[in-house]
Tab-separated table of C-alpha atoms in Angstrom:
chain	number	residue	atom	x	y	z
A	10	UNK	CA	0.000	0.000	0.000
A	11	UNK	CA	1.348	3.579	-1.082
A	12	UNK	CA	1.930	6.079	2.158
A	13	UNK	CA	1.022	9.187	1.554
A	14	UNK	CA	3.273	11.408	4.521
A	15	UNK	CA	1.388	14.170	6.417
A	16	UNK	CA	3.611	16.882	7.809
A	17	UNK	CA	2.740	19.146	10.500
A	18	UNK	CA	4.108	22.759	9.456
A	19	UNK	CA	6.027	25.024	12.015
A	20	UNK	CA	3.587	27.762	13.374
A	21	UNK	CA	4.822	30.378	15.797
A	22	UNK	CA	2.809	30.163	19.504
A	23	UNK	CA	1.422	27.009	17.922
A	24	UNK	CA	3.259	23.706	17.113
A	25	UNK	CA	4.760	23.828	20.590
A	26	UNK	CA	5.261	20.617	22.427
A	27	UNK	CA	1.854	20.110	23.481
A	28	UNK	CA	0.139	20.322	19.919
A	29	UNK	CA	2.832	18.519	18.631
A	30	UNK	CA	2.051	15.507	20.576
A	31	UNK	CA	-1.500	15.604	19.672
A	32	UNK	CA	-1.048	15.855	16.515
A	33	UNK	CA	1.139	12.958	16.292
A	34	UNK	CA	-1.330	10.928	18.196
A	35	UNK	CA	-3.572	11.338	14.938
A	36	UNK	CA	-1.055	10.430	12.307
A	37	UNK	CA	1.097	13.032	11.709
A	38	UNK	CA	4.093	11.202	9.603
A	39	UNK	CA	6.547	14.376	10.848
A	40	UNK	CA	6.201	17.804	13.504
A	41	UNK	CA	8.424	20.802	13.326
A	42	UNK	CA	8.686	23.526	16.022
A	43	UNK	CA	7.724	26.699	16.362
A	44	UNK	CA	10.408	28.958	14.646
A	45	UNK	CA	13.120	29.890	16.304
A	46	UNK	CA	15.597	33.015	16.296
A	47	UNK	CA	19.144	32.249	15.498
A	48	UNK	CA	20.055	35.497	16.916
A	49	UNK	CA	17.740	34.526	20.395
A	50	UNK	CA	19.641	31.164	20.103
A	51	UNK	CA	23.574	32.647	20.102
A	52	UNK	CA	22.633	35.007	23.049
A	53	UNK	CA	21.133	31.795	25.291
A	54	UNK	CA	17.778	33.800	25.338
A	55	UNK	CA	15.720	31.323	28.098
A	56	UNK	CA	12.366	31.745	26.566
A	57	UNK	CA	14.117	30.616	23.210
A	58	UNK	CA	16.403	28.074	24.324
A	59	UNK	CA	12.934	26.412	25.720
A	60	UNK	CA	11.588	26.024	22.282
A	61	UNK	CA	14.295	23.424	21.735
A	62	UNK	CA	12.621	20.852	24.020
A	63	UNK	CA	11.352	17.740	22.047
A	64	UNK	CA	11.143	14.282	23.314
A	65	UNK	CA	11.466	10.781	21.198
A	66	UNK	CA	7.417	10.180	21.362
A	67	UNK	CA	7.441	13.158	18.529
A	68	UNK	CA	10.221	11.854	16.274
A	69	UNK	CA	10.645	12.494	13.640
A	70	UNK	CA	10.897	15.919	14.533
A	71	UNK	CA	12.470	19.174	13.169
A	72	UNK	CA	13.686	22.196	14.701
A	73	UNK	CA	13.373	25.298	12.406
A	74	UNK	CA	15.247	27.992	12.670
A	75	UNK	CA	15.429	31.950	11.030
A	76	UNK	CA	17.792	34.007	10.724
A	77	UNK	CA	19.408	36.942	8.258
A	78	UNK	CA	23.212	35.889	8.654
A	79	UNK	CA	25.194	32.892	7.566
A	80	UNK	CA	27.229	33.217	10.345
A	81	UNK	CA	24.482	33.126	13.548
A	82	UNK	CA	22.344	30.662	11.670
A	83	UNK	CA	25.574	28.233	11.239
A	84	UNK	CA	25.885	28.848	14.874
A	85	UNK	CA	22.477	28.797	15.450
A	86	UNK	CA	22.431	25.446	14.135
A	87	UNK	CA	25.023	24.333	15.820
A	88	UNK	CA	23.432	24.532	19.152
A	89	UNK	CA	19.825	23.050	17.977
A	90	UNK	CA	21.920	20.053	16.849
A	91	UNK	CA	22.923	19.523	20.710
A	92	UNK	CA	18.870	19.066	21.281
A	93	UNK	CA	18.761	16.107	18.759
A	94	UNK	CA	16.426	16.989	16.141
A	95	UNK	CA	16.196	14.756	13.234
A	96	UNK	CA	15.953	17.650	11.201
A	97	UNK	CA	17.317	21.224	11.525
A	98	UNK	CA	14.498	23.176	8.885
A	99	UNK	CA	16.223	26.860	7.456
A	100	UNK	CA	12.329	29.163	7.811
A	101	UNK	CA	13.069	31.098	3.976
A	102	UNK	CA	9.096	31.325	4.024
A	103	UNK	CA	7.491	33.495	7.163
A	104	UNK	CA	5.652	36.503	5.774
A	105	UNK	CA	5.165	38.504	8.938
A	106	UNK	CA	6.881	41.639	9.230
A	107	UNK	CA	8.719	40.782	12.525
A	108	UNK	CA	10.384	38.630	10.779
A	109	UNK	CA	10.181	39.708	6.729
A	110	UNK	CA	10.448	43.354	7.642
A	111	UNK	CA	13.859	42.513	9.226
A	112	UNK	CA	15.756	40.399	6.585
A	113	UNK	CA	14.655	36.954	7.505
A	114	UNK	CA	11.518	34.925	6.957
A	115	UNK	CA	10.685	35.496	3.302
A	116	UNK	CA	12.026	38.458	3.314
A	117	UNK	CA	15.345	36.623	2.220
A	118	UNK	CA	13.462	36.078	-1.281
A	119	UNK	CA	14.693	39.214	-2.475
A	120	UNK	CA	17.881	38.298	-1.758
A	121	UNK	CA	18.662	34.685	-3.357
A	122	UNK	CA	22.699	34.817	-3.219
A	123	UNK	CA	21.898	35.037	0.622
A	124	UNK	CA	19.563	32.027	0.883
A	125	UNK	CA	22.328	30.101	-0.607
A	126	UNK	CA	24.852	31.671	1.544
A	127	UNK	CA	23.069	30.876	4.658
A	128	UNK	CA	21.869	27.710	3.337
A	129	UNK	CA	25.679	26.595	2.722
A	130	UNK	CA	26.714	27.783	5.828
A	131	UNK	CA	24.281	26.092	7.705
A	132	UNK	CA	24.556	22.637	5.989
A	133	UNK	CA	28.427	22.604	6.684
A	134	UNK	CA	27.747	23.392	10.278
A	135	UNK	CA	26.050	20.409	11.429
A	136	UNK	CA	25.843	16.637	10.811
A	137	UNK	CA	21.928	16.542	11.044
A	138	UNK	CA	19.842	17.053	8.059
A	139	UNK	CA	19.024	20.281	6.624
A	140	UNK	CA	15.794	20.820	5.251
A	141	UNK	CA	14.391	24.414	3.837
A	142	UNK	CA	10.731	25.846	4.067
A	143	UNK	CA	10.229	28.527	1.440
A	144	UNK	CA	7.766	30.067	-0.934
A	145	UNK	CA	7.383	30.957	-4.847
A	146	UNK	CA	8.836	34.160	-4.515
A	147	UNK	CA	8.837	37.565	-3.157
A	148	UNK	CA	5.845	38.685	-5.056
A	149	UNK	CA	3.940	38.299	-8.867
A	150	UNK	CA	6.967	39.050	-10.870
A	151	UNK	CA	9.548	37.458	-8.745
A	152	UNK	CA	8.361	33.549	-8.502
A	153	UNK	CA	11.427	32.661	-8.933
A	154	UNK	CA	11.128	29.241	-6.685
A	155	UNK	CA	11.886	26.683	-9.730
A	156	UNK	CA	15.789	27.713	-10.505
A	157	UNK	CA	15.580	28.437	-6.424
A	158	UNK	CA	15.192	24.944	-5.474
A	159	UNK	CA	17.816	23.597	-7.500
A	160	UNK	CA	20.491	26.013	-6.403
A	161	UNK	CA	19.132	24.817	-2.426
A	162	UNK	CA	18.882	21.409	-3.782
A	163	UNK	CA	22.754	22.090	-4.761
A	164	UNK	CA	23.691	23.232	-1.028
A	165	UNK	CA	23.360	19.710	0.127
A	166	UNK	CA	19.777	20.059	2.039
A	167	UNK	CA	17.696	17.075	2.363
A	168	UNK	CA	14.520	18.210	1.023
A	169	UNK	CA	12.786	21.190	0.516
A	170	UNK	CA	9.038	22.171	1.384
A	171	UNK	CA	7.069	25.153	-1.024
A	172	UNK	CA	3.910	27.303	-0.189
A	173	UNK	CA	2.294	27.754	-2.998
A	174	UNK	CA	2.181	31.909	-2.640
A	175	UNK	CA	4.136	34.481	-2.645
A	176	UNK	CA	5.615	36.573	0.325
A	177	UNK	CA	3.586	39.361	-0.671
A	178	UNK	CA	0.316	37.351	-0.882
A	179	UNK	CA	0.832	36.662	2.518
A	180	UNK	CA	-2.139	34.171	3.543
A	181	UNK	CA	-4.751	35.759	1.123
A	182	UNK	CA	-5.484	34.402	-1.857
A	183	UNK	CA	-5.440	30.708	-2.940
A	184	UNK	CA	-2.195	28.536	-2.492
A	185	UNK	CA	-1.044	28.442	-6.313
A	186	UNK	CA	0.280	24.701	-6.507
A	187	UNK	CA	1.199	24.763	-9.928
A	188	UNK	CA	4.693	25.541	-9.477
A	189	UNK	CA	5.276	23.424	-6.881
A	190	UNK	CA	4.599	20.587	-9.143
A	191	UNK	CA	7.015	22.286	-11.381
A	192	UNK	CA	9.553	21.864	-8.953
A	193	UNK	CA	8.628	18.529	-8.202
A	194	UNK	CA	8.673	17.237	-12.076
A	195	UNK	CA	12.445	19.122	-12.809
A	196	UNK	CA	14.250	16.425	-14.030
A	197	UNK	CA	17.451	18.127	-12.256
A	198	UNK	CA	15.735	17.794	-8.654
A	199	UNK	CA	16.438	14.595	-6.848
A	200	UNK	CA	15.451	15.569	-3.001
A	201	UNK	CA	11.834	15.446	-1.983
A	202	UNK	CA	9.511	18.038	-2.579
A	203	UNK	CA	6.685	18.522	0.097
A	204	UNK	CA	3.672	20.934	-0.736
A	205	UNK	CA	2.138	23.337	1.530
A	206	UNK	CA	-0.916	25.699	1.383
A	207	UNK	CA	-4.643	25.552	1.275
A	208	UNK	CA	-4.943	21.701	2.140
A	209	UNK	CA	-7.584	21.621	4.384
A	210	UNK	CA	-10.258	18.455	3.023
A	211	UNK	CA	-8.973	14.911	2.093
A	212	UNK	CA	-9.763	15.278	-1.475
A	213	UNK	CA	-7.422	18.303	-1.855
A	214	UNK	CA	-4.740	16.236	-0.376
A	215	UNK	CA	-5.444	13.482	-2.720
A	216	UNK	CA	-5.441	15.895	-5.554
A	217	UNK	CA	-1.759	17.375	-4.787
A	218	UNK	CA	-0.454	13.937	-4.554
A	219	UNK	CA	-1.588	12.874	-7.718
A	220	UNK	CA	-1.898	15.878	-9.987
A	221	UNK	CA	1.781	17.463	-8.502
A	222	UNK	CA	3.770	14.637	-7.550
A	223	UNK	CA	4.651	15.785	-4.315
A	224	UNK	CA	6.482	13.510	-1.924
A	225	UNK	CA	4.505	14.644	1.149
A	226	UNK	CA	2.094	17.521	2.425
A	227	UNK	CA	2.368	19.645	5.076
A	228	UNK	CA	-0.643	21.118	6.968
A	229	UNK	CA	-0.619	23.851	9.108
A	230	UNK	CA	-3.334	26.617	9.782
A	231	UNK	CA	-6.256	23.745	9.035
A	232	UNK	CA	-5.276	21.822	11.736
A	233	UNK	CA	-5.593	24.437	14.287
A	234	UNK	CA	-9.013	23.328	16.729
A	235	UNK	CA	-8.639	19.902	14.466
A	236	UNK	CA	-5.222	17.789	15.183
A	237	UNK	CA	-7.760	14.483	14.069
A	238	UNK	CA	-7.179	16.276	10.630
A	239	UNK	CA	-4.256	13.808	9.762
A	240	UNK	CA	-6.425	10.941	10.883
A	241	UNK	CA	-9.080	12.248	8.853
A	242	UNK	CA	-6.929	12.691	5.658
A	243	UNK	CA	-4.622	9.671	6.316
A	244	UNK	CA	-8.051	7.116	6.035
A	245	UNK	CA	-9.073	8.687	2.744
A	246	UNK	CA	-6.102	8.644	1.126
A	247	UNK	CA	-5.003	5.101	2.603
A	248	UNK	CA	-8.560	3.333	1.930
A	249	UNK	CA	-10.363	6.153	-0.131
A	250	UNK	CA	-13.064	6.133	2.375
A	251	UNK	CA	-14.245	8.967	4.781
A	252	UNK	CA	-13.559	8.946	8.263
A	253	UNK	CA	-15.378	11.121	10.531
A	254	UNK	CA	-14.759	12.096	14.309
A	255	UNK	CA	-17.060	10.075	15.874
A	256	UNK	CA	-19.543	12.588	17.970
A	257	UNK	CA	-19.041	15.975	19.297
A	258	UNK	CA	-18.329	14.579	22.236
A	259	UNK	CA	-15.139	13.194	21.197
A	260	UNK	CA	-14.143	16.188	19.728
A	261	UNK	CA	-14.492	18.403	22.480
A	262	UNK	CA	-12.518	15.779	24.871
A	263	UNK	CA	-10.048	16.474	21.986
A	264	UNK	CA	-10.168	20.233	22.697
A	265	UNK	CA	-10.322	19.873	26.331
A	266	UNK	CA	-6.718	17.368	26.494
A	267	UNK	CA	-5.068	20.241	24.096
A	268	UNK	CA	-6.322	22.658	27.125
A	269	UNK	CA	-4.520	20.238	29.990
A	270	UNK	CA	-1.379	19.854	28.113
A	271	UNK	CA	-0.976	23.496	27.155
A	272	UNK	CA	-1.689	24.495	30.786
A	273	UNK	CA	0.880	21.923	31.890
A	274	UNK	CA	3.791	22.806	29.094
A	275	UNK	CA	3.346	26.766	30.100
A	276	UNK	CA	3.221	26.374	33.673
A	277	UNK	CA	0.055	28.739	34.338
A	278	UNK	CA	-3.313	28.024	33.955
A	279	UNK	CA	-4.898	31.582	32.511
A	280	UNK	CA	-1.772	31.746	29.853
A	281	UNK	CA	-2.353	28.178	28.909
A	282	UNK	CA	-5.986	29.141	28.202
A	283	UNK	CA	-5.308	31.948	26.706
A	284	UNK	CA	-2.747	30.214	24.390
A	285	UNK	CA	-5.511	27.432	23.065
A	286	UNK	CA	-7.966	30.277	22.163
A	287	UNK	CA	-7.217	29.987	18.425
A	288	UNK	CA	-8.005	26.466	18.480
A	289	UNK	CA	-11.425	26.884	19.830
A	290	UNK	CA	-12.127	30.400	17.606
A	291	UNK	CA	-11.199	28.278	14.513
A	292	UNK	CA	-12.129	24.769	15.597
A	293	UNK	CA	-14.828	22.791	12.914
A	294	UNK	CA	-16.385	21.987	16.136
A	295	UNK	CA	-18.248	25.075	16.298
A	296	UNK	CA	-19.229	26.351	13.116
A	297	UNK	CA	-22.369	26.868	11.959
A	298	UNK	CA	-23.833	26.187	15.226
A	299	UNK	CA	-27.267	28.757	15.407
A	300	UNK	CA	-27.217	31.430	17.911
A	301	UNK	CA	-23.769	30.701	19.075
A	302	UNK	CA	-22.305	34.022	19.359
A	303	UNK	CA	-22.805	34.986	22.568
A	304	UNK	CA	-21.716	31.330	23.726
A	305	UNK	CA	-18.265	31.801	21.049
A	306	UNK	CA	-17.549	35.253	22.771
A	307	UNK	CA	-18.120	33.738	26.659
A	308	UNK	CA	-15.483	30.610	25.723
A	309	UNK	CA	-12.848	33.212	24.059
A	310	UNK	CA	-12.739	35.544	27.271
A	311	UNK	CA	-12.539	32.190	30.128
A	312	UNK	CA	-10.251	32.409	32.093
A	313	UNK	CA	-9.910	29.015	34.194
A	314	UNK	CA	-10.057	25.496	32.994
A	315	UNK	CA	-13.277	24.977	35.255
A	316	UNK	CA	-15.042	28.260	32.949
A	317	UNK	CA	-14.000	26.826	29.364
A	318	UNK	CA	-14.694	23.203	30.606
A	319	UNK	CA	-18.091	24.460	31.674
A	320	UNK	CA	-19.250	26.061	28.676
A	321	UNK	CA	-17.832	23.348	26.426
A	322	UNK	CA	-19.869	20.632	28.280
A	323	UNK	CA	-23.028	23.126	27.694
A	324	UNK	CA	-22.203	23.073	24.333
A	325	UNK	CA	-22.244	19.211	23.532
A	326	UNK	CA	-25.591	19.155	25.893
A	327	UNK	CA	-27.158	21.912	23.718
A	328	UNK	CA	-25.976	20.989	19.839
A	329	UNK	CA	-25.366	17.294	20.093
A	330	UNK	CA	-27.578	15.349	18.496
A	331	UNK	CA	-26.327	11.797	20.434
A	332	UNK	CA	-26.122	13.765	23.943
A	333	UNK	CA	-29.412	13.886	26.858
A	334	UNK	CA	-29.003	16.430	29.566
């Protein structure tokens, strides 16, 4: 039977350890970090340093780190590779302008001859793999990611993961795959090719594989409130048959474990809250419920695992068609 590898894509205050875990508990084939700062990293910055905790139940895992100078990110590297990754992932693709604005990120787009610099100086720092997330190009005119990947390819990196817009586009618009599968079907590229963007139902996923080539997907912002979303994906494309969560129920237990573990991996209960509020504002969970706004606005400003618990269990009794209170 063909595999068909899911990745889980580095997200900043997301893909920290407790998602991670959860995620890999549904079938995710490979987790990355949150980004890191190579500068942060060099300076022993505690909050930063922290992000390289990862433990064997999540392997394979990558770190991924950012950076606008060969020489911290060599060094950078250097010091992730003393955490044990399995992968050490160069971030050529973040479109904020934290990082963008400043050199890094995607903002290194404009700037190929330093990609490859970095890239270079990175891969002949370290023994552990090196592996580059990127995107088609600055912006319209500049997509230049097909001669891009080759001269990375040349660097000695592993493999190399494209989403499918520009750094301009941001996260509007639709993920372009086109030219990833251009990538992909170079005769001169022999390292994998993974595809990212816009894969959010199994059938998209199913469509990458086959109509780009791509050697894996990674998912990122459609798995936030959904970590089953590699189970759910992983079925159809394994046995071309749906699988569903089985009840709300379930899926709020889901929501409520991601609560416990982020409140354990922060160390406070209100910030651990606080840090799992995307997941419930975006979860499939809720939408479409009727009249749930006032009941989406109380569960966004809880405060204590009792208060979100609480309103969650009201939820199930109230929309659930399998639940009697």
């Amino acid at each position: 039977m063909t595999h068909y590898p899911l990745y889980l894509a580095p997200m900043e205050d997301v893909t920290d350890p407790a998602f991670r875990l959860l995620c890999k508990s549904f079938g995710a084939d490979r987790v990355y970090t949150e980004f890191v700062n190579a500068d942060a990293l060099v300076r022993s910055v505690s909050r930063t340093m922290r992000k390289l905790t990862i433990s064997d139940a999540e392997r394979p895992v990558g770190i991924q780190i950012y950076g606008r100078e060969p020489e911290s990110m060599a060094e950078a590297a250097k010091i992730v590779e003393e955490a044990q990754p399995d992968y050490i992932d160069i971030n050529f693709g973040c479109p904020v302008r934290k990082v963008a604005g400043k050199g890094a990120g995607a903002g290194l787009l404009q700037y190929p001859d330093r990609m490859i610099a970095i890239t270079k100086a990175v891969v002949n720092a370290v023994h552990t793999p090196v592996t580059v997330k990127t995107r088609l190009g600055w912006n319209e005119e500049q997509k230049n990611i097909v001669c891009l990947a080759e001269a990375l390819q040349d660097c000695g990196i592993l493999a190399i993961t494209i989403h499918g817009r520009t750094r301009s586009q941001m996260y509007s618009g639709e993920a372009d795959w086109t030219l990833i599968g251009k990538v992909k079907n170079n005769p001169r590229m022999h390292i994998p090719v993974i595809g990212n963007g816009d894969v959010t139902t199994p059938e998209r996923a199913r469509e990458c594989f086959e109509r780009y080539g791509v050697d894996a997907i990674m998912i990122g912002r459609a798995s936030f409130g959904r970590p089953w979303i590699f189970r759910e994906i992983g079925a159809f494309l394994d046995t071309g048959e749906h699988w569903s969560p089985p009840s709300m129920q379930w899926q709020v237990d889901i929501l409520k474990q991601h609560v416990l573990r982020s409140i354990e991996w922060i160390g406070d209960e209100r910030k651990g809250i606080v840090h799992s509020r995307r997941h419930f504002a975006a979860s499939p969970v809720f939408k479409g419920l009727p009249d749930f706004r006032p009941t989406r606005i109380a569960l966004l400003r809880a405060e204590t695992r009792d208060e979100v618990f609480t309103i969650m269990d009201d939820i199930v009794c109230r929309y659930s068609a399998t639940n009697l209170c």
